[in-house]
XYZ file of C-alpha atoms in Angstrom:
151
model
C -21.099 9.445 1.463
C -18.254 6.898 1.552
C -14.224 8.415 1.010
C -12.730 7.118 -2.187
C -11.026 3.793 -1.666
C -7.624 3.765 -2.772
C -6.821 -0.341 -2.978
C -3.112 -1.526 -3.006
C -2.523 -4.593 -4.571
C 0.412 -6.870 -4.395
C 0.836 -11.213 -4.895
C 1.550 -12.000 -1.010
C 0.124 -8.821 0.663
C 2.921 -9.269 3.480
C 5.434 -6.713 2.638
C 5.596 -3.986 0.119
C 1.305 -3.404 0.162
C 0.940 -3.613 3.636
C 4.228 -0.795 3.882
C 2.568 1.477 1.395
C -1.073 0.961 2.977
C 0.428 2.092 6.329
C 2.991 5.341 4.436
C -0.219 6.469 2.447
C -2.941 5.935 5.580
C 0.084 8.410 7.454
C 0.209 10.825 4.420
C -3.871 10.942 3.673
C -5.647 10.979 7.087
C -8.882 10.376 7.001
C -9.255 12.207 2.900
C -9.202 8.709 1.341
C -9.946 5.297 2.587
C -6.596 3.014 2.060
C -6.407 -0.731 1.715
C -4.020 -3.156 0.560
C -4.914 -6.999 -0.655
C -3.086 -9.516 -2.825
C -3.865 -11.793 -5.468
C -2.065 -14.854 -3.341
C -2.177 -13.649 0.374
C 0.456 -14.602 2.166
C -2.119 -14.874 5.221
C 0.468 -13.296 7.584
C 2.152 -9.748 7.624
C 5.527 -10.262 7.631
C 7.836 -9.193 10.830
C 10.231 -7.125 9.160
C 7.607 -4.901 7.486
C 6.205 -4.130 10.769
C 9.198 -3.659 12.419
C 11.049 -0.785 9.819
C 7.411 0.299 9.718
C 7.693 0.764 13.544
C 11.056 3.002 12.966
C 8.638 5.292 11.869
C 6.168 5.375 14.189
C 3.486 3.498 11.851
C 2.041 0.489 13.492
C 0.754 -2.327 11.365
C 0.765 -4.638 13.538
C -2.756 -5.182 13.423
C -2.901 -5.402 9.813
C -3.842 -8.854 8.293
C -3.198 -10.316 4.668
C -6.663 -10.251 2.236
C -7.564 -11.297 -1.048
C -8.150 -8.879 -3.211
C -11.607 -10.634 -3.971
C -12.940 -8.576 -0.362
C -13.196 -5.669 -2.259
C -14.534 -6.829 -5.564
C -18.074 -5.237 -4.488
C -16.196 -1.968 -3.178
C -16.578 1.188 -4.822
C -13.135 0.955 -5.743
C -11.572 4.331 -6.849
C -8.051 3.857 -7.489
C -5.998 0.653 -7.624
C -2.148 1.050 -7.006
C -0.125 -2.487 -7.487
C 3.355 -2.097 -6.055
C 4.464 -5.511 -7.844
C 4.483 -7.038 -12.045
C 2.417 -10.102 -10.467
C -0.232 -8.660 -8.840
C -0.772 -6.020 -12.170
C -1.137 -8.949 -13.945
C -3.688 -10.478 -11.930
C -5.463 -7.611 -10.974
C -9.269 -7.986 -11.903
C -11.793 -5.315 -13.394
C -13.469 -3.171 -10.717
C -16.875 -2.021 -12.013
C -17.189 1.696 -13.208
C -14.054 4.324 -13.814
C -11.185 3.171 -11.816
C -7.784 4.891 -11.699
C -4.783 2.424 -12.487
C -1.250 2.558 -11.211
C 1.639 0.186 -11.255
C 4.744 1.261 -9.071
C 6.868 -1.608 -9.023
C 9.126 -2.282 -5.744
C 11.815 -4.997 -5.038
C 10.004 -7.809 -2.830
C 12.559 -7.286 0.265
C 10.910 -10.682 1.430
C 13.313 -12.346 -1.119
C 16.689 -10.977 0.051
C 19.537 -12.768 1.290
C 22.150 -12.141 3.410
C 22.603 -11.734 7.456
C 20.111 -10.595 9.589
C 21.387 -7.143 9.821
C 21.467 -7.061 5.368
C 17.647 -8.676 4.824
C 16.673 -5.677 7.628
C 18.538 -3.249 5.357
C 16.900 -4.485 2.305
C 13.644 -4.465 4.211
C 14.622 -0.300 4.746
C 15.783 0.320 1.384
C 11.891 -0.772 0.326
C 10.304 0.468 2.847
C 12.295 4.381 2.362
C 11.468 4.019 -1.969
C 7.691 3.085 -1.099
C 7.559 6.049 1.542
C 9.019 8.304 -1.811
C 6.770 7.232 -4.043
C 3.374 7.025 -1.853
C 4.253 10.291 0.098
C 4.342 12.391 -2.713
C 0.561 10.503 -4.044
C -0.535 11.815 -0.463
C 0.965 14.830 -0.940
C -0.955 15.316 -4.281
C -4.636 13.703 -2.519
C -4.360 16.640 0.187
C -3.143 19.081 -2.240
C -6.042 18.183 -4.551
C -8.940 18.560 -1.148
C -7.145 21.818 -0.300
C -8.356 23.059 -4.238
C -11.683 21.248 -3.839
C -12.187 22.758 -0.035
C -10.934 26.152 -1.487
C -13.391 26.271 -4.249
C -16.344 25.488 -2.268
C -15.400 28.204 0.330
């Protein structure tokens, strides 16, 4: 039986989806399958996400930009987007699908010195971890009632 499929959406997939695939793949183990795609992919991850990512210890490195259109044939069970374009574009999935929109700063678009685009990059990163940790913290409350019950 495949894991629910929790798909994070987002225009460029290079920043704030790829952050909150990696924070809620930490949070969930292996409860949930977690994915992140854009309506516009970027086609790159972008350096600054990976490296506050790697401040905590979560490597997505490896990661790569997709269009959501990879996952239109999924058994999609919830769709998260994390920015107003990418809720916009988002597309119908086929059956009952669980809809969020959590809307983050795009830290891709600051300004400033080096050191100020890396805080920005922090600032998103630290409200996405918020946000996503406690929707992790509800998935593996949520198996601990369902494992419970079946005991």
């Amino acid at each position: 039986m495949d894991k629910p499929l929790v798909l994070i959406l987002c225009t460029g997939n290079s920043c704030r989806s790829q952050i909150a695939e990696g924070i809620l793949r930490r949070e969930v183990g292996e409860l949930v399958s977690v994915e992140s795609a854009g309506s516009d992919p970027a086609k790159y991850v972008h350096p600054k996400a990976i490296q506050v990512m790697n401040e905590l210890g979560i490597d997505i490195s490896k990661n790569r930009s997709k269009h959501l259109s990879e996952f239109l044939h999924r058994n999609v069970h919830t769709v998260i987007t994390v920015c107003g374009n990418a809720d916009q574009a988002c597309p119908m999935f086929p059956g009952t699908v669980a809809r969020y929109h959590w809307g983050f700063e795009d830290p891709a678009k600051a300004q400033g010195t080096e050191d100020e685009v890396l805080e920005a990059f922090r600032r998103i990163r630290d409200e996405i971890a918020k946000v996503f940790g406690a929707y992790g913290a509800g998935i593996r409350l949520g198996q601990r009632e369902i494992s419970s019950t079946l005991s």
